[in-house]
Amino acid sequence: MANGNFTRVTEFILTGVSERPDLQIPLFFVFLVIYGLTVTGNLSIITLTSVDSRLQTPMYFFLRHLAITNLSNSTVIAPKMLINFLVKKHTTSYYECAIQLGGFLVFIVAEIFLLAVMAYDRYVAICNPLLYTTVVSRQVCFLLVSLTYLYSFSTSIVTSFSVFSMVYCSFNVINHFYCDIVPLLALSCSDTSFPETVVFISASTNLMFSITVVVASYFNIILSILRIHSSEGRKRAFSTCASHMTAVSVFYGTLLFMYLQPRNNHSLETDKMASVFYTLVIPMLNPMIYSLRNKDVKAALKRFLTNLCC
């Protein structure tokens, strides 16, 4: 941009999910229910997998951390979003916006890799059951989760810095309900080719690596299940990974649609709806997917409630 007089942005205005005044209160209650279910469901998973002795296995250890990332990601987005439904001025400061984007990236990248780790865990459990306790030991579990959080934090720092190193001047209305990358870059009055490249390479690399691990794991899982002669054995083996396959399909499908499009093909309104799905709806659905299809979790919940009542 040529040098000239301009006012540097110190705060942004979020348009929200909808700009229609008559929809603000109904939408507030809809998303309040969604967030309430998200908090309740994920806290339940975190609590049960922490206190129930029968859920102290690698699968439930990873599930607990998936619930932590789901809850944290929604909490980065939902409270500010709910407040904006009730106030007229939907402003957020420059630094608050940067922190929100950074927090969102930490937990969304962590979720991407946790789903891959969980697929690998199921692969070892089904394809190499005799080596399971050795290959997926407690130390390995802690290492995988620690590396996931370390990498996601590093990715967040690099990506957030590249986005907020751009110059934002005069126009400060973000066509979104939170500070996301694409609508932010659309406001910049400087060359955005570098952050766009960083975001595209990071998103595509993370997704392709994670999806490769998931697809390779489930390809081998399916082959192993098909070799099982007993129909009951096949059913039992499939049931151990059905919930994860469902969660993976919904999550990756939404992210691929969202981020692996060239910028000139992006519709901000469509992206906004996709963002509602993977920042708020999926974190609400995951506890339901894993609990409703999982006998161990349902049994642990019954034991937990029984102990509370006694």
Short mmCIF file of C-alpha atoms in Angstrom, two decimals:
data_model
loop_
_atom_site.label_atom_id
_atom_site.label_comp_id
_atom_site.label_asym_id
_atom_site.label_seq_id
_atom_site.Cartn_x
_atom_site.Cartn_y
_atom_site.Cartn_z
CA MET A 1 0.00 0.00 0.00
CA ALA A 2 1.29 3.48 -0.77
CA ASN A 3 2.23 5.71 2.14
CA GLY A 4 -0.58 8.03 3.18
CA ASN A 5 -2.71 9.16 6.03
CA PHE A 6 -4.70 6.39 7.69
CA THR A 7 -5.95 5.43 11.11
CA ARG A 8 -4.38 2.25 12.44
CA VAL A 9 -6.96 -0.19 13.83
CA THR A 10 -7.01 -0.61 17.62
CA GLU A 11 -10.25 -2.59 17.79
CA PHE A 12 -12.41 -4.71 15.52
CA ILE A 13 -16.18 -5.02 15.13
CA LEU A 14 -17.62 -8.52 14.74
CA THR A 15 -20.75 -8.80 12.61
CA GLY A 16 -21.75 -12.04 14.36
CA VAL A 17 -23.69 -15.00 13.00
CA SER A 18 -26.49 -12.72 11.78
CA GLU A 19 -26.89 -8.96 11.62
CA ARG A 20 -30.69 -9.11 11.86
CA PRO A 21 -31.81 -7.49 15.16
CA ASP A 22 -34.87 -9.74 15.49
CA LEU A 23 -32.69 -12.87 15.50
CA GLN A 24 -30.24 -11.84 18.22
CA ILE A 25 -32.23 -13.08 21.24
CA PRO A 26 -33.39 -16.37 19.63
CA LEU A 27 -29.83 -17.07 18.45
CA PHE A 28 -28.50 -16.25 21.93
CA PHE A 29 -30.66 -19.00 23.45
CA VAL A 30 -29.83 -21.48 20.68
CA PHE A 31 -26.08 -21.05 21.14
CA LEU A 32 -26.41 -20.88 24.93
CA VAL A 33 -27.98 -24.36 24.81
CA ILE A 34 -25.27 -25.60 22.44
CA TYR A 35 -22.50 -24.24 24.67
CA GLY A 36 -24.20 -25.58 27.80
CA LEU A 37 -24.40 -29.07 26.27
CA THR A 38 -20.77 -28.78 25.15
CA VAL A 39 -19.59 -27.89 28.67
CA THR A 40 -21.73 -30.59 30.30
CA GLY A 41 -20.79 -33.34 27.84
CA ASN A 42 -17.06 -32.69 27.71
CA LEU A 43 -16.74 -32.14 31.46
CA SER A 44 -18.54 -35.45 31.94
CA ILE A 45 -16.05 -37.23 29.66
CA ILE A 46 -13.10 -35.56 31.42
CA THR A 47 -14.45 -36.48 34.86
CA LEU A 48 -15.37 -40.09 34.05
CA THR A 49 -12.06 -40.87 32.32
CA SER A 50 -10.20 -39.34 35.26
CA VAL A 51 -11.96 -40.99 38.22
CA ASP A 52 -13.19 -44.36 36.91
CA SER A 53 -10.56 -47.07 37.31
CA ARG A 54 -11.96 -49.07 34.37
CA LEU A 55 -11.36 -46.17 31.99
CA GLN A 56 -7.65 -45.83 32.77
CA THR A 57 -6.55 -47.07 29.33
CA PRO A 58 -4.76 -45.30 26.46
CA MET A 59 -7.99 -44.97 24.44
CA TYR A 60 -9.75 -43.09 27.24
CA PHE A 61 -6.63 -41.10 28.05
CA PHE A 62 -6.69 -39.73 24.49
CA LEU A 63 -10.47 -39.28 24.65
CA ARG A 64 -10.04 -37.16 27.80
CA HIS A 65 -7.63 -34.85 26.00
CA LEU A 66 -9.94 -34.67 22.98
CA ALA A 67 -12.68 -33.52 25.38
CA ILE A 68 -10.29 -30.94 26.86
CA THR A 69 -9.52 -29.50 23.42
CA ASN A 70 -13.22 -29.49 22.45
CA LEU A 71 -14.21 -27.70 25.63
CA SER A 72 -11.33 -25.22 25.39
CA ASN A 73 -11.97 -24.41 21.74
CA SER A 74 -15.65 -23.70 22.37
CA THR A 75 -14.78 -21.60 25.41
CA VAL A 76 -12.40 -19.47 23.34
CA ILE A 77 -15.29 -18.68 20.96
CA ALA A 78 -18.69 -19.00 22.67
CA PRO A 79 -18.65 -16.57 25.66
CA LYS A 80 -17.71 -13.53 23.56
CA MET A 81 -20.17 -14.62 20.89
CA LEU A 82 -23.00 -14.92 23.46
CA ILE A 83 -22.22 -11.50 24.92
CA ASN A 84 -22.36 -9.94 21.45
CA PHE A 85 -25.90 -11.23 20.97
CA LEU A 86 -26.97 -9.07 23.93
CA VAL A 87 -25.07 -5.84 23.31
CA LYS A 88 -25.32 -3.31 20.51
CA LYS A 89 -21.60 -2.70 20.03
CA HIS A 90 -19.86 -5.91 18.98
CA THR A 91 -16.31 -4.71 19.50
CA THR A 92 -13.16 -6.60 20.42
CA SER A 93 -9.75 -5.02 21.01
CA TYR A 94 -6.82 -5.66 18.70
CA TYR A 95 -5.00 -7.74 21.33
CA GLU A 96 -8.13 -9.57 22.44
CA CYS A 97 -8.66 -10.54 18.81
CA ALA A 98 -5.07 -11.80 18.53
CA ILE A 99 -5.43 -13.86 21.73
CA GLN A 100 -8.71 -15.36 20.52
CA LEU A 101 -7.20 -16.38 17.18
CA GLY A 102 -4.14 -17.82 18.92
CA GLY A 103 -6.25 -19.83 21.38
CA PHE A 104 -8.50 -21.11 18.61
CA LEU A 105 -5.48 -22.30 16.58
CA VAL A 106 -3.90 -24.05 19.56
CA PHE A 107 -6.96 -26.19 20.21
CA ILE A 108 -8.06 -26.81 16.61
CA VAL A 109 -4.57 -28.02 15.61
CA ALA A 110 -4.38 -30.12 18.79
CA GLU A 111 -7.71 -31.73 17.89
CA ILE A 112 -6.49 -32.53 14.38
CA PHE A 113 -3.51 -34.46 15.72
CA LEU A 114 -5.33 -36.06 18.65
CA LEU A 115 -7.76 -37.64 16.19
CA ALA A 116 -4.77 -39.05 14.29
CA VAL A 117 -3.22 -40.35 17.53
CA MET A 118 -6.53 -41.98 18.47
CA ALA A 119 -6.68 -43.69 15.05
CA TYR A 120 -3.15 -45.04 15.58
CA ASP A 121 -4.17 -46.28 19.04
CA ARG A 122 -7.09 -48.22 17.53
CA TYR A 123 -4.81 -49.62 14.81
CA VAL A 124 -2.38 -51.04 17.39
CA ALA A 125 -5.21 -52.35 19.59
CA ILE A 126 -6.89 -54.25 16.74
CA CYS A 127 -3.98 -55.18 14.47
CA ASN A 128 -1.30 -55.85 17.10
CA PRO A 129 -3.19 -56.63 20.32
CA LEU A 130 -0.32 -58.64 21.88
CA LEU A 131 2.02 -55.64 21.59
CA TYR A 132 -0.56 -53.04 22.62
CA THR A 133 0.56 -52.47 26.19
CA THR A 134 4.18 -52.14 25.03
CA VAL A 135 3.67 -49.96 21.95
CA VAL A 136 1.05 -47.69 23.55
CA SER A 137 2.49 -47.52 27.06
CA ARG A 138 1.75 -44.78 29.59
CA GLN A 139 5.02 -43.06 28.68
CA VAL A 140 4.20 -43.16 24.97
CA CYS A 141 0.72 -41.72 25.66
CA PHE A 142 2.16 -38.79 27.61
CA LEU A 143 4.80 -38.22 24.92
CA LEU A 144 2.25 -38.19 22.07
CA VAL A 145 -0.09 -35.79 23.88
CA SER A 146 2.79 -33.52 24.96
CA LEU A 147 4.15 -33.34 21.41
CA THR A 148 0.64 -32.60 20.12
CA TYR A 149 0.21 -29.63 22.47
CA LEU A 150 3.76 -28.37 21.85
CA TYR A 151 3.30 -28.49 18.08
CA SER A 152 -0.13 -26.87 18.18
CA PHE A 153 1.17 -24.06 20.39
CA SER A 154 4.13 -23.47 18.03
CA THR A 155 1.83 -23.48 14.99
CA SER A 156 -0.49 -21.01 16.69
CA ILE A 157 2.35 -18.60 17.49
CA VAL A 158 3.75 -18.66 13.94
CA THR A 159 0.36 -18.34 12.22
CA SER A 160 -1.00 -15.65 14.56
CA PHE A 161 2.19 -13.62 14.22
CA SER A 162 2.03 -13.79 10.42
CA VAL A 163 -1.62 -12.65 10.42
CA PHE A 164 -1.15 -9.81 12.90
CA SER A 165 2.09 -8.64 11.33
CA MET A 166 -0.13 -7.25 8.57
CA VAL A 167 -1.22 -3.60 8.67
CA TYR A 168 -4.89 -3.05 9.48
CA CYS A 169 -6.11 0.44 8.80
CA SER A 170 -9.44 2.31 8.77
CA PHE A 171 -11.92 -0.48 7.93
CA ASN A 172 -12.27 -2.77 10.95
CA VAL A 173 -15.51 -4.74 10.51
CA ILE A 174 -14.85 -8.51 10.61
CA ASN A 175 -17.54 -10.44 8.76
CA HIS A 176 -17.54 -13.25 11.32
CA PHE A 177 -18.55 -14.13 14.88
CA TYR A 178 -14.94 -14.51 16.06
CA CYS A 179 -11.46 -13.47 14.95
CA ASP A 180 -10.65 -15.96 12.20
CA ILE A 181 -7.87 -15.87 9.64
CA VAL A 182 -9.71 -15.39 6.33
CA PRO A 183 -11.98 -12.46 7.35
CA LEU A 184 -9.04 -10.80 9.14
CA LEU A 185 -6.79 -10.95 6.08
CA ALA A 186 -9.65 -9.54 4.00
CA LEU A 187 -9.36 -6.33 6.07
CA SER A 188 -5.62 -5.85 5.72
CA CYS A 189 -4.36 -2.89 3.70
CA SER A 190 -0.95 -4.50 3.10
CA ASP A 191 0.19 -7.41 0.94
CA THR A 192 -1.27 -10.60 2.42
CA SER A 193 0.54 -13.10 0.19
CA PHE A 194 2.97 -14.19 2.95
CA PRO A 195 0.39 -14.98 5.67
CA GLU A 196 -1.88 -16.61 3.09
CA THR A 197 1.01 -18.87 2.07
CA VAL A 198 1.83 -19.67 5.70
CA VAL A 199 -1.80 -20.50 6.47
CA PHE A 200 -2.29 -22.63 3.35
CA ILE A 201 0.93 -24.60 3.83
CA SER A 202 0.26 -25.11 7.55
CA ALA A 203 -3.38 -26.12 7.10
CA SER A 204 -2.74 -28.43 4.15
CA THR A 205 0.33 -30.05 5.75
CA ASN A 206 -1.42 -30.62 9.09
CA LEU A 207 -4.57 -31.99 7.51
CA MET A 208 -2.79 -34.19 4.96
CA PHE A 209 -0.43 -35.68 7.56
CA SER A 210 -3.26 -36.33 9.99
CA ILE A 211 -5.61 -37.72 7.35
CA THR A 212 -2.83 -39.98 6.01
CA VAL A 213 -2.33 -41.45 9.50
CA VAL A 214 -6.10 -41.91 9.94
CA VAL A 215 -6.66 -43.48 6.49
CA ALA A 216 -3.63 -45.80 6.80
CA SER A 217 -4.72 -46.86 10.29
CA TYR A 218 -8.30 -47.60 9.29
CA PHE A 219 -7.27 -49.33 6.07
CA ASN A 220 -5.25 -51.80 8.13
CA ILE A 221 -8.02 -52.02 10.74
CA ILE A 222 -10.60 -52.95 8.09
CA LEU A 223 -8.27 -55.60 6.63
CA SER A 224 -7.76 -57.07 10.11
CA ILE A 225 -11.50 -57.07 10.83
CA LEU A 226 -12.22 -58.84 7.54
CA ARG A 227 -9.78 -61.61 8.53
CA ILE A 228 -11.78 -62.33 11.68
CA HIS A 229 -13.86 -65.48 11.07
CA SER A 230 -16.45 -64.89 13.76
CA SER A 231 -19.20 -62.40 12.94
CA GLU A 232 -19.41 -61.57 16.65
CA GLY A 233 -15.67 -60.89 16.68
CA ARG A 234 -15.94 -58.62 13.65
CA LYS A 235 -18.80 -56.73 15.25
CA ARG A 236 -16.89 -56.28 18.52
CA ALA A 237 -13.74 -55.11 16.71
CA PHE A 238 -15.69 -52.65 14.60
CA SER A 239 -17.58 -51.26 17.60
CA THR A 240 -14.30 -50.22 19.26
CA CYS A 241 -13.56 -47.73 16.47
CA ALA A 242 -17.01 -46.83 15.10
CA SER A 243 -17.37 -43.74 17.31
CA HIS A 244 -13.95 -42.45 16.35
CA MET A 245 -14.64 -43.02 12.64
CA THR A 246 -17.85 -41.00 12.94
CA ALA A 247 -16.13 -38.10 14.74
CA VAL A 248 -13.22 -38.10 12.27
CA SER A 249 -15.47 -38.05 9.20
CA VAL A 250 -17.53 -35.09 10.42
CA PHE A 251 -14.55 -33.07 11.67
CA TYR A 252 -12.18 -33.55 8.73
CA GLY A 253 -14.92 -33.11 6.17
CA THR A 254 -15.77 -29.68 7.57
CA LEU A 255 -12.13 -28.55 7.84
CA LEU A 256 -11.25 -29.68 4.32
CA PHE A 257 -14.21 -27.74 2.99
CA MET A 258 -13.21 -24.68 5.02
CA TYR A 259 -9.48 -24.28 4.56
CA LEU A 260 -8.34 -26.03 1.40
CA GLN A 261 -10.04 -23.63 -0.99
CA PRO A 262 -8.24 -20.87 -2.89
CA ARG A 263 -9.11 -17.51 -1.37
CA ASN A 264 -10.93 -16.29 -4.48
CA ASN A 265 -13.38 -19.20 -4.08
CA HIS A 266 -14.16 -18.39 -0.45
CA SER A 267 -17.63 -17.25 0.47
CA LEU A 268 -17.40 -15.64 3.90
CA GLU A 269 -21.04 -16.43 4.67
CA THR A 270 -20.54 -20.11 3.81
CA ASP A 271 -17.31 -20.20 5.81
CA LYS A 272 -19.16 -18.63 8.74
CA MET A 273 -21.69 -21.46 8.79
CA ALA A 274 -18.92 -24.06 8.51
CA SER A 275 -17.14 -22.36 11.42
CA VAL A 276 -20.27 -22.61 13.57
CA PHE A 277 -20.24 -26.32 12.88
CA TYR A 278 -16.64 -27.15 13.80
CA THR A 279 -16.16 -24.62 16.63
CA LEU A 280 -19.49 -25.13 18.42
CA VAL A 281 -21.57 -28.01 17.04
CA ILE A 282 -18.86 -30.70 16.72
CA PRO A 283 -17.55 -30.12 20.29
CA MET A 284 -21.15 -30.60 21.45
CA LEU A 285 -21.64 -33.76 19.36
CA ASN A 286 -18.37 -35.54 20.20
CA PRO A 287 -19.29 -36.44 23.81
CA MET A 288 -22.63 -37.77 22.54
CA ILE A 289 -20.93 -39.80 19.80
CA TYR A 290 -18.44 -41.36 22.20
CA SER A 291 -20.86 -41.94 25.07
CA LEU A 292 -23.99 -43.12 23.25
CA ARG A 293 -22.01 -45.68 21.21
CA ASN A 294 -19.72 -46.77 24.05
CA LYS A 295 -20.84 -49.29 26.66
CA ASP A 296 -17.82 -48.60 28.91
CA VAL A 297 -18.59 -44.87 29.13
CA LYS A 298 -22.30 -45.50 29.80
CA ALA A 299 -21.43 -48.03 32.50
CA ALA A 300 -18.93 -45.61 34.06
CA LEU A 301 -21.57 -42.87 34.08
CA LYS A 302 -24.03 -45.18 35.88
CA ARG A 303 -21.39 -46.08 38.48
CA PHE A 304 -20.51 -42.41 38.95
CA LEU A 305 -24.14 -41.36 39.43
CA THR A 306 -24.76 -44.28 41.78
CA ASN A 307 -21.79 -43.27 43.92
CA LEU A 308 -23.04 -39.67 44.03
CA CYS A 309 -26.48 -40.76 45.20
CA CYS A 310 -25.16 -43.11 47.90
#
